[in-house]
Amino acid sequence: MGAAAHFLFGWGTPTVMVNNQQVIVHPLWLRATHWINAAGILVMVSSGWRIYNASPLFPFRFPEEIALGGWLAGALLWHFAAMWLVAVNGLFYLAWNLLSGRMVSQFLPISLQQVRIELGQALRLELMHPELRVYNAVQRLAYLCVWIDIAVLVLSGLVLWKSVQFPILRTLLGGYEMARLVHFAAMAALVGFTLVHLVMVAVAPRSLLVMLRGARSRS
Ligand code: HEM
């Protein structure tokens, strides 16, 4: 495979050098799916807040200024439009990671002892990320958890969207009202992940550059 094709597709091998100057860290398909997902999640969460405001579960509402959609029907349209984008994009990301073997090479193994050590370092903002091609144990665990969280969001969302069509799923989630709670809790976890994710990116801004342009200069 030529250098250009490798830059585009990467096919699960993050250790490629191009003309001895650049090292591919994130291939184009990964960057594209990451940023499409980030935009889609932003739309889904902010429109979800307006849908929640129409019938709040708890004694508070989200500020109108950050709730997308203008009114309930508008928010539902945004939510369902972004839903297809996030679903198709997520399936593509998952399939490519699985088929290329990247899922195993990039995210496994996860040493819980290492997670404990690195979590302490992360909380003190001392966690080093010198080799951008290799995720540390905290990142591996966080990314695996966020995939599971998104799967819970999708499953509980299906029950809220087509409750009658998914009776087994509804029962497994403890009924419609419980599915609402699960959906809300999974949304809160996703927002929490994203905030921590942004702090970690701010601590290691080089990681943002390579998530934007794909390669870093060889040091
Ligand atoms: C504007 C918001 C965001 C920014 C600036 C951002 C930035 C980044 C950066 C720089 C990395 C690479 C980390 C590294 O090399 O150490 C990354 C990876 C990742 N981000 Fe984000 N991110 C954002 C939003 C999100 C959201 C909303 C999600 C999920 C809901 C997410 C999920 C992930 C995942 C799963 C990875 C690992 C991807 C992989 O290697 O397969 N990000 N992000």
PDB file of C-alpha atoms and ligand atoms in Angstrom:
ATOM      1  CA  MET A   1       0.000   0.000   0.000  1.00  0.00           C
ATOM      2  CA  GLY A   2       1.386   3.418  -0.935  1.00  0.00           C
ATOM      3  CA  ALA A   3       2.082   6.175   1.580  1.00  0.00           C
ATOM      4  CA  ALA A   4      -0.947   8.223   0.496  1.00  0.00           C
ATOM      5  CA  ALA A   5      -3.308   5.272   0.840  1.00  0.00           C
ATOM      6  CA  HIS A   6      -1.851   4.486   4.228  1.00  0.00           C
ATOM      7  CA  PHE A   7      -2.330   8.074   5.346  1.00  0.00           C
ATOM      8  CA  LEU A   8      -5.979   7.863   4.296  1.00  0.00           C
ATOM      9  CA  PHE A   9      -6.881   4.419   5.548  1.00  0.00           C
ATOM     10  CA  GLY A  10      -4.195   3.461   8.056  1.00  0.00           C
ATOM     11  CA  TRP A  11      -5.779   0.017   8.322  1.00  0.00           C
ATOM     12  CA  GLY A  12      -5.010  -0.454  11.982  1.00  0.00           C
ATOM     13  CA  THR A  13      -1.269   0.089  11.866  1.00  0.00           C
ATOM     14  CA  PRO A  14      -0.389   3.313  13.653  1.00  0.00           C
ATOM     15  CA  THR A  15       3.397   2.935  13.280  1.00  0.00           C
ATOM     16  CA  VAL A  16       3.905   4.020   9.691  1.00  0.00           C
ATOM     17  CA  MET A  17       6.647   6.415   8.624  1.00  0.00           C
ATOM     18  CA  VAL A  18       6.314   8.524   5.493  1.00  0.00           C
ATOM     19  CA  ASN A  19       9.535   9.740   3.846  1.00  0.00           C
ATOM     20  CA  ASN A  20      11.294   9.406   7.197  1.00  0.00           C
ATOM     21  CA  GLN A  21       9.749  12.631   8.434  1.00  0.00           C
ATOM     22  CA  GLN A  22       6.192  12.012   9.490  1.00  0.00           C
ATOM     23  CA  VAL A  23       4.683   9.353  11.690  1.00  0.00           C
ATOM     24  CA  ILE A  24       1.023   8.521  11.128  1.00  0.00           C
ATOM     25  CA  VAL A  25      -0.786   8.615  14.441  1.00  0.00           C
ATOM     26  CA  HIS A  26      -4.441   8.843  13.468  1.00  0.00           C
ATOM     27  CA  PRO A  27      -5.469   7.819   9.904  1.00  0.00           C
ATOM     28  CA  LEU A  28      -8.080   9.882   8.077  1.00  0.00           C
ATOM     29  CA  TRP A  29     -10.980   7.451   8.657  1.00  0.00           C
ATOM     30  CA  LEU A  30     -10.378   7.671  12.424  1.00  0.00           C
ATOM     31  CA  ARG A  31     -10.167  11.462  12.499  1.00  0.00           C
ATOM     32  CA  ALA A  32     -13.264  11.781  10.308  1.00  0.00           C
ATOM     33  CA  THR A  33     -15.340   9.399  12.461  1.00  0.00           C
ATOM     34  CA  HIS A  34     -14.073  11.076  15.672  1.00  0.00           C
ATOM     35  CA  TRP A  35     -15.050  14.603  14.597  1.00  0.00           C
ATOM     36  CA  ILE A  36     -18.367  13.528  13.030  1.00  0.00           C
ATOM     37  CA  ASN A  37     -19.132  11.755  16.314  1.00  0.00           C
ATOM     38  CA  ALA A  38     -18.160  14.808  18.416  1.00  0.00           C
ATOM     39  CA  ALA A  39     -20.443  17.077  16.321  1.00  0.00           C
ATOM     40  CA  GLY A  40     -23.277  14.521  16.346  1.00  0.00           C
ATOM     41  CA  ILE A  41     -23.027  14.020  20.114  1.00  0.00           C
ATOM     42  CA  LEU A  42     -23.132  17.805  20.648  1.00  0.00           C
ATOM     43  CA  VAL A  43     -26.374  18.024  18.638  1.00  0.00           C
ATOM     44  CA  MET A  44     -27.896  14.962  20.337  1.00  0.00           C
ATOM     45  CA  VAL A  45     -27.098  16.110  23.888  1.00  0.00           C
ATOM     46  CA  SER A  46     -28.187  19.729  23.413  1.00  0.00           C
ATOM     47  CA  SER A  47     -31.436  18.776  21.617  1.00  0.00           C
ATOM     48  CA  GLY A  48     -31.983  16.069  24.248  1.00  0.00           C
ATOM     49  CA  TRP A  49     -31.902  18.757  26.937  1.00  0.00           C
ATOM     50  CA  ARG A  50     -34.777  20.603  25.217  1.00  0.00           C
ATOM     51  CA  ILE A  51     -36.765  17.358  24.898  1.00  0.00           C
ATOM     52  CA  TYR A  52     -36.128  16.770  28.632  1.00  0.00           C
ATOM     53  CA  ASN A  53     -37.274  20.332  29.432  1.00  0.00           C
ATOM     54  CA  ALA A  54     -40.699  19.581  27.902  1.00  0.00           C
ATOM     55  CA  SER A  55     -41.275  16.932  30.578  1.00  0.00           C
ATOM     56  CA  PRO A  56     -38.522  17.051  33.232  1.00  0.00           C
ATOM     57  CA  LEU A  57     -37.680  13.970  35.276  1.00  0.00           C
ATOM     58  CA  PHE A  58     -36.119  16.012  38.067  1.00  0.00           C
ATOM     59  CA  PRO A  59     -37.002  19.376  39.631  1.00  0.00           C
ATOM     60  CA  PHE A  60     -34.783  21.355  37.238  1.00  0.00           C
ATOM     61  CA  ARG A  61     -34.629  22.335  33.586  1.00  0.00           C
ATOM     62  CA  PHE A  62     -31.621  22.962  31.347  1.00  0.00           C
ATOM     63  CA  PRO A  63     -31.066  26.634  30.385  1.00  0.00           C
ATOM     64  CA  GLU A  64     -32.960  27.497  27.185  1.00  0.00           C
ATOM     65  CA  GLU A  65     -29.822  29.099  25.691  1.00  0.00           C
ATOM     66  CA  ILE A  66     -27.957  25.773  25.541  1.00  0.00           C
ATOM     67  CA  ALA A  67     -30.951  23.594  24.597  1.00  0.00           C
ATOM     68  CA  LEU A  68     -31.084  23.134  20.805  1.00  0.00           C
ATOM     69  CA  GLY A  69     -34.218  23.116  18.677  1.00  0.00           C
ATOM     70  CA  GLY A  70     -36.301  26.162  19.653  1.00  0.00           C
ATOM     71  CA  TRP A  71     -39.279  24.058  20.745  1.00  0.00           C
ATOM     72  CA  LEU A  72     -40.117  20.401  21.413  1.00  0.00           C
ATOM     73  CA  ALA A  73     -40.847  19.369  17.797  1.00  0.00           C
ATOM     74  CA  GLY A  74     -37.751  21.200  16.554  1.00  0.00           C
ATOM     75  CA  ALA A  75     -35.594  19.474  19.174  1.00  0.00           C
ATOM     76  CA  LEU A  76     -37.022  16.065  18.215  1.00  0.00           C
ATOM     77  CA  LEU A  77     -36.154  16.704  14.562  1.00  0.00           C
ATOM     78  CA  TRP A  78     -32.552  17.600  15.486  1.00  0.00           C
ATOM     79  CA  HIS A  79     -32.314  14.600  17.831  1.00  0.00           C
ATOM     80  CA  PHE A  80     -33.529  12.089  15.235  1.00  0.00           C
ATOM     81  CA  ALA A  81     -31.450  13.583  12.412  1.00  0.00           C
ATOM     82  CA  ALA A  82     -28.235  13.426  14.474  1.00  0.00           C
ATOM     83  CA  MET A  83     -29.212   9.939  15.680  1.00  0.00           C
ATOM     84  CA  TRP A  84     -28.745   8.490  12.173  1.00  0.00           C
ATOM     85  CA  LEU A  85     -25.442  10.284  11.714  1.00  0.00           C
ATOM     86  CA  VAL A  86     -24.076   9.056  15.062  1.00  0.00           C
ATOM     87  CA  ALA A  87     -25.377   5.497  14.479  1.00  0.00           C
ATOM     88  CA  VAL A  88     -23.970   5.047  10.943  1.00  0.00           C
ATOM     89  CA  ASN A  89     -20.701   6.773  11.878  1.00  0.00           C
ATOM     90  CA  GLY A  90     -20.390   4.698  15.073  1.00  0.00           C
ATOM     91  CA  LEU A  91     -21.005   1.405  13.240  1.00  0.00           C
ATOM     92  CA  PHE A  92     -18.388   2.344  10.646  1.00  0.00           C
ATOM     93  CA  TYR A  93     -15.860   3.238  13.410  1.00  0.00           C
ATOM     94  CA  LEU A  94     -16.590   0.006  15.263  1.00  0.00           C
ATOM     95  CA  ALA A  95     -16.420  -2.187  12.142  1.00  0.00           C
ATOM     96  CA  TRP A  96     -13.146  -0.632  10.959  1.00  0.00           C
ATOM     97  CA  ASN A  97     -11.578  -0.976  14.414  1.00  0.00           C
ATOM     98  CA  LEU A  98     -12.650  -4.619  14.696  1.00  0.00           C
ATOM     99  CA  LEU A  99     -11.781  -5.697  11.151  1.00  0.00           C
ATOM    100  CA  SER A 100      -8.366  -4.001  11.178  1.00  0.00           C
ATOM    101  CA  GLY A 101      -7.428  -5.493  14.553  1.00  0.00           C
ATOM    102  CA  ARG A 102      -6.906  -1.949  15.887  1.00  0.00           C
ATOM    103  CA  MET A 103      -9.436  -2.600  18.645  1.00  0.00           C
ATOM    104  CA  VAL A 104      -7.096  -5.184  20.169  1.00  0.00           C
ATOM    105  CA  SER A 105      -3.755  -3.541  19.402  1.00  0.00           C
ATOM    106  CA  GLN A 106      -4.743  -0.033  20.503  1.00  0.00           C
ATOM    107  CA  PHE A 107      -7.030  -0.690  23.470  1.00  0.00           C
ATOM    108  CA  LEU A 108      -5.892  -3.980  25.004  1.00  0.00           C
ATOM    109  CA  PRO A 109      -4.643  -5.116  27.417  1.00  0.00           C
ATOM    110  CA  ILE A 110      -5.877  -2.845  30.208  1.00  0.00           C
ATOM    111  CA  SER A 111      -3.926  -3.327  33.432  1.00  0.00           C
ATOM    112  CA  LEU A 112      -6.074  -2.292  36.401  1.00  0.00           C
ATOM    113  CA  GLN A 113      -2.959  -1.722  38.483  1.00  0.00           C
ATOM    114  CA  GLN A 114      -1.666   0.629  35.797  1.00  0.00           C
ATOM    115  CA  VAL A 115      -5.063   2.371  35.699  1.00  0.00           C
ATOM    116  CA  ARG A 116      -4.805   2.964  39.474  1.00  0.00           C
ATOM    117  CA  ILE A 117      -1.292   4.427  39.201  1.00  0.00           C
ATOM    118  CA  GLU A 118      -2.107   6.579  36.162  1.00  0.00           C
ATOM    119  CA  LEU A 119      -5.397   7.778  37.646  1.00  0.00           C
ATOM    120  CA  GLY A 120      -3.441   9.273  40.553  1.00  0.00           C
ATOM    121  CA  GLN A 121      -1.084  10.943  38.077  1.00  0.00           C
ATOM    122  CA  ALA A 122      -4.023  12.188  35.983  1.00  0.00           C
ATOM    123  CA  LEU A 123      -5.745  13.708  39.030  1.00  0.00           C
ATOM    124  CA  ARG A 124      -2.516  15.577  39.823  1.00  0.00           C
ATOM    125  CA  LEU A 125      -2.361  16.579  36.117  1.00  0.00           C
ATOM    126  CA  GLU A 126       1.002  14.803  35.966  1.00  0.00           C
ATOM    127  CA  LEU A 127       0.052  12.051  33.513  1.00  0.00           C
ATOM    128  CA  MET A 128       2.580  12.001  30.665  1.00  0.00           C
ATOM    129  CA  HIS A 129       1.485  11.222  27.086  1.00  0.00           C
ATOM    130  CA  PRO A 130       4.879  11.226  25.353  1.00  0.00           C
ATOM    131  CA  GLU A 131       4.122   8.631  22.652  1.00  0.00           C
ATOM    132  CA  LEU A 132       0.913   9.768  20.959  1.00  0.00           C
ATOM    133  CA  ARG A 133       0.491   6.475  19.088  1.00  0.00           C
ATOM    134  CA  VAL A 134       0.067   4.563  22.341  1.00  0.00           C
ATOM    135  CA  TYR A 135      -2.888   5.218  24.627  1.00  0.00           C
ATOM    136  CA  ASN A 136      -2.214   5.002  28.365  1.00  0.00           C
ATOM    137  CA  ALA A 137      -4.249   2.689  30.592  1.00  0.00           C
ATOM    138  CA  VAL A 138      -6.614   5.450  31.786  1.00  0.00           C
ATOM    139  CA  GLN A 139      -7.399   6.398  28.174  1.00  0.00           C
ATOM    140  CA  ARG A 140      -7.955   2.768  27.167  1.00  0.00           C
ATOM    141  CA  LEU A 141     -10.386   2.248  30.025  1.00  0.00           C
ATOM    142  CA  ALA A 142     -12.128   5.598  29.477  1.00  0.00           C
ATOM    143  CA  TYR A 143     -12.626   4.942  25.744  1.00  0.00           C
ATOM    144  CA  LEU A 144     -13.952   1.422  26.356  1.00  0.00           C
ATOM    145  CA  CYS A 145     -16.337   2.796  29.010  1.00  0.00           C
ATOM    146  CA  VAL A 146     -17.596   5.532  26.680  1.00  0.00           C
ATOM    147  CA  TRP A 147     -18.375   2.967  23.957  1.00  0.00           C
ATOM    148  CA  ILE A 148     -20.398   0.947  26.465  1.00  0.00           C
ATOM    149  CA  ASP A 149     -22.090   4.151  27.633  1.00  0.00           C
ATOM    150  CA  ILE A 150     -23.031   5.068  24.057  1.00  0.00           C
ATOM    151  CA  ALA A 151     -24.422   1.534  23.564  1.00  0.00           C
ATOM    152  CA  VAL A 152     -26.590   2.016  26.692  1.00  0.00           C
ATOM    153  CA  LEU A 153     -27.725   5.404  25.342  1.00  0.00           C
ATOM    154  CA  VAL A 154     -28.711   3.823  22.021  1.00  0.00           C
ATOM    155  CA  LEU A 155     -30.566   0.877  23.612  1.00  0.00           C
ATOM    156  CA  SER A 156     -32.488   3.036  26.114  1.00  0.00           C
ATOM    157  CA  GLY A 157     -33.128   5.566  23.340  1.00  0.00           C
ATOM    158  CA  LEU A 158     -34.670   2.813  21.196  1.00  0.00           C
ATOM    159  CA  VAL A 159     -37.089   2.010  24.029  1.00  0.00           C
ATOM    160  CA  LEU A 160     -38.084   5.683  24.365  1.00  0.00           C
ATOM    161  CA  TRP A 161     -38.435   6.101  20.591  1.00  0.00           C
ATOM    162  CA  LYS A 162     -40.258   2.855  19.686  1.00  0.00           C
ATOM    163  CA  SER A 163     -41.421   1.512  23.020  1.00  0.00           C
ATOM    164  CA  VAL A 164     -44.092  -0.813  21.542  1.00  0.00           C
ATOM    165  CA  GLN A 165     -41.726  -2.254  18.929  1.00  0.00           C
ATOM    166  CA  PHE A 166     -39.052  -3.196  21.489  1.00  0.00           C
ATOM    167  CA  PRO A 167     -40.996  -4.900  24.310  1.00  0.00           C
ATOM    168  CA  ILE A 168     -38.148  -7.231  25.380  1.00  0.00           C
ATOM    169  CA  LEU A 169     -35.656  -4.394  25.539  1.00  0.00           C
ATOM    170  CA  ARG A 170     -38.212  -2.309  27.462  1.00  0.00           C
ATOM    171  CA  THR A 171     -38.711  -5.113  29.986  1.00  0.00           C
ATOM    172  CA  LEU A 172     -34.955  -5.657  30.328  1.00  0.00           C
ATOM    173  CA  LEU A 173     -34.515  -1.975  31.123  1.00  0.00           C
ATOM    174  CA  GLY A 174     -37.241  -2.112  33.783  1.00  0.00           C
ATOM    175  CA  GLY A 175     -40.026  -0.382  31.824  1.00  0.00           C
ATOM    176  CA  TYR A 176     -40.471   2.938  30.032  1.00  0.00           C
ATOM    177  CA  GLU A 177     -39.934   5.223  33.040  1.00  0.00           C
ATOM    178  CA  MET A 178     -36.784   3.343  34.056  1.00  0.00           C
ATOM    179  CA  ALA A 179     -35.534   3.586  30.451  1.00  0.00           C
ATOM    180  CA  ARG A 180     -35.908   7.388  30.761  1.00  0.00           C
ATOM    181  CA  LEU A 181     -33.786   7.340  33.906  1.00  0.00           C
ATOM    182  CA  VAL A 182     -31.170   5.094  32.279  1.00  0.00           C
ATOM    183  CA  HIS A 183     -31.084   7.365  29.204  1.00  0.00           C
ATOM    184  CA  PHE A 184     -30.614  10.433  31.417  1.00  0.00           C
ATOM    185  CA  ALA A 185     -27.880   8.783  33.535  1.00  0.00           C
ATOM    186  CA  ALA A 186     -26.015   7.625  30.406  1.00  0.00           C
ATOM    187  CA  MET A 187     -26.262  11.174  28.978  1.00  0.00           C
ATOM    188  CA  ALA A 188     -24.828  12.581  32.240  1.00  0.00           C
ATOM    189  CA  ALA A 189     -21.967  10.052  32.107  1.00  0.00           C
ATOM    190  CA  LEU A 190     -21.246  11.013  28.480  1.00  0.00           C
ATOM    191  CA  VAL A 191     -21.168  14.725  29.353  1.00  0.00           C
ATOM    192  CA  GLY A 192     -18.872  13.894  32.310  1.00  0.00           C
ATOM    193  CA  PHE A 193     -16.562  11.874  30.023  1.00  0.00           C
ATOM    194  CA  THR A 194     -16.463  14.701  27.476  1.00  0.00           C
ATOM    195  CA  LEU A 195     -15.562  17.317  30.116  1.00  0.00           C
ATOM    196  CA  VAL A 196     -12.725  15.157  31.508  1.00  0.00           C
ATOM    197  CA  HIS A 197     -11.665  14.319  27.913  1.00  0.00           C
ATOM    198  CA  LEU A 198     -11.413  18.049  27.125  1.00  0.00           C
ATOM    199  CA  VAL A 199      -9.339  18.703  30.274  1.00  0.00           C
ATOM    200  CA  MET A 200      -6.962  15.880  29.322  1.00  0.00           C
ATOM    201  CA  VAL A 201      -6.684  17.262  25.779  1.00  0.00           C
ATOM    202  CA  ALA A 202      -5.903  20.704  27.224  1.00  0.00           C
ATOM    203  CA  VAL A 203      -3.160  19.121  29.354  1.00  0.00           C
ATOM    204  CA  ALA A 204      -1.656  17.446  26.253  1.00  0.00           C
ATOM    205  CA  PRO A 205      -2.465  19.888  23.395  1.00  0.00           C
ATOM    206  CA  ARG A 206      -0.142  18.027  20.975  1.00  0.00           C
ATOM    207  CA  SER A 207      -2.738  15.246  20.966  1.00  0.00           C
ATOM    208  CA  LEU A 208      -5.299  17.702  19.544  1.00  0.00           C
ATOM    209  CA  LEU A 209      -2.956  18.680  16.717  1.00  0.00           C
ATOM    210  CA  VAL A 210      -2.507  15.070  15.622  1.00  0.00           C
ATOM    211  CA  MET A 211      -6.237  14.348  15.952  1.00  0.00           C
ATOM    212  CA  LEU A 212      -6.692  17.243  13.501  1.00  0.00           C
ATOM    213  CA  ARG A 213      -3.894  16.611  11.010  1.00  0.00           C
ATOM    214  CA  GLY A 214      -3.207  12.894  11.479  1.00  0.00           C
ATOM    215  CA  ALA A 215       0.572  12.876  11.674  1.00  0.00           C
ATOM    216  CA  ARG A 216       3.254  14.378  13.831  1.00  0.00           C
ATOM    217  CA  SER A 217       6.778  15.338  12.825  1.00  0.00           C
ATOM    218  CA  ARG A 218       9.340  12.776  13.832  1.00  0.00           C
ATOM    219  CA  SER A 219      11.127  13.865  16.991  1.00  0.00           C
TER     220      SER A 219
HETATM  221  C1  HEM B   1     -14.660  19.057  20.812  1.00  0.00           C
HETATM  222  C2  HEM B   1     -14.618  17.988  21.555  1.00  0.00           C
HETATM  223  C3  HEM B   1     -13.515  16.941  21.495  1.00  0.00           C
HETATM  224  C4  HEM B   1     -12.173  17.108  21.362  1.00  0.00           C
HETATM  225  C5  HEM B   1     -11.385  18.423  21.239  1.00  0.00           C
HETATM  226  C6  HEM B   1     -11.581  15.791  21.344  1.00  0.00           C
HETATM  227  C7  HEM B   1     -10.242  15.499  21.196  1.00  0.00           C
HETATM  228  C8  HEM B   1      -9.672  14.247  21.123  1.00  0.00           C
HETATM  229  C9  HEM B   1      -8.276  13.969  20.954  1.00  0.00           C
HETATM  230  C10 HEM B   1      -7.190  15.024  20.836  1.00  0.00           C
HETATM  231  C11 HEM B   1      -8.105  12.620  20.942  1.00  0.00           C
HETATM  232  C12 HEM B   1      -6.777  11.866  20.813  1.00  0.00           C
HETATM  233  C13 HEM B   1      -6.281  11.627  22.219  1.00  0.00           C
HETATM  234  C14 HEM B   1      -4.837  11.207  22.245  1.00  0.00           C
HETATM  235  O1  HEM B   1      -4.196  11.043  21.212  1.00  0.00           O
HETATM  236  O2  HEM B   1      -4.322  11.041  23.349  1.00  0.00           O
HETATM  237  C15 HEM B   1      -9.413  12.027  21.071  1.00  0.00           C
HETATM  238  C16 HEM B   1      -9.674  10.668  21.051  1.00  0.00           C
HETATM  239  C17 HEM B   1     -10.918  10.120  21.300  1.00  0.00           C
HETATM  240  N1  HEM B   1     -12.080  10.820  21.571  1.00  0.00           N
HETATM  241 FE1  HEM B   1     -12.320  12.826  21.526  1.00  0.00          FE
HETATM  242  N2  HEM B   1     -12.574  14.860  21.479  1.00  0.00           N
HETATM  243  C18 HEM B   1     -13.777  15.526  21.584  1.00  0.00           C
HETATM  244  C19 HEM B   1     -15.023  14.978  21.755  1.00  0.00           C
HETATM  245  C20 HEM B   1     -15.257  13.646  21.943  1.00  0.00           C
HETATM  246  C21 HEM B   1     -16.541  13.058  22.228  1.00  0.00           C
HETATM  247  C22 HEM B   1     -17.843  13.858  22.376  1.00  0.00           C
HETATM  248  C23 HEM B   1     -16.354  11.723  22.318  1.00  0.00           C
HETATM  249  C24 HEM B   1     -17.310  10.606  22.600  1.00  0.00           C
HETATM  250  C25 HEM B   1     -18.479  10.733  22.967  1.00  0.00           C
HETATM  251  C26 HEM B   1     -14.953  11.457  22.080  1.00  0.00           C
HETATM  252  C27 HEM B   1     -14.391  10.197  22.091  1.00  0.00           C
HETATM  253  C28 HEM B   1     -13.075   9.914  21.800  1.00  0.00           C
HETATM  254  C29 HEM B   1     -12.563   8.565  21.643  1.00  0.00           C
HETATM  255  C30 HEM B   1     -13.359   7.258  21.807  1.00  0.00           C
HETATM  256  C31 HEM B   1     -11.221   8.696  21.313  1.00  0.00           C
HETATM  257  C32 HEM B   1     -10.255   7.556  20.962  1.00  0.00           C
HETATM  258  C33 HEM B   1     -10.446   7.316  19.459  1.00  0.00           C
HETATM  259  C34 HEM B   1      -9.657   6.146  18.929  1.00  0.00           C
HETATM  260  O3  HEM B   1      -8.420   6.156  18.997  1.00  0.00           O
HETATM  261  O4  HEM B   1     -10.282   5.198  18.403  1.00  0.00           O
HETATM  262  N3  HEM B   1     -14.325  12.646  21.853  1.00  0.00           N
HETATM  263  N4  HEM B   1     -10.343  13.041  21.200  1.00  0.00           N
END
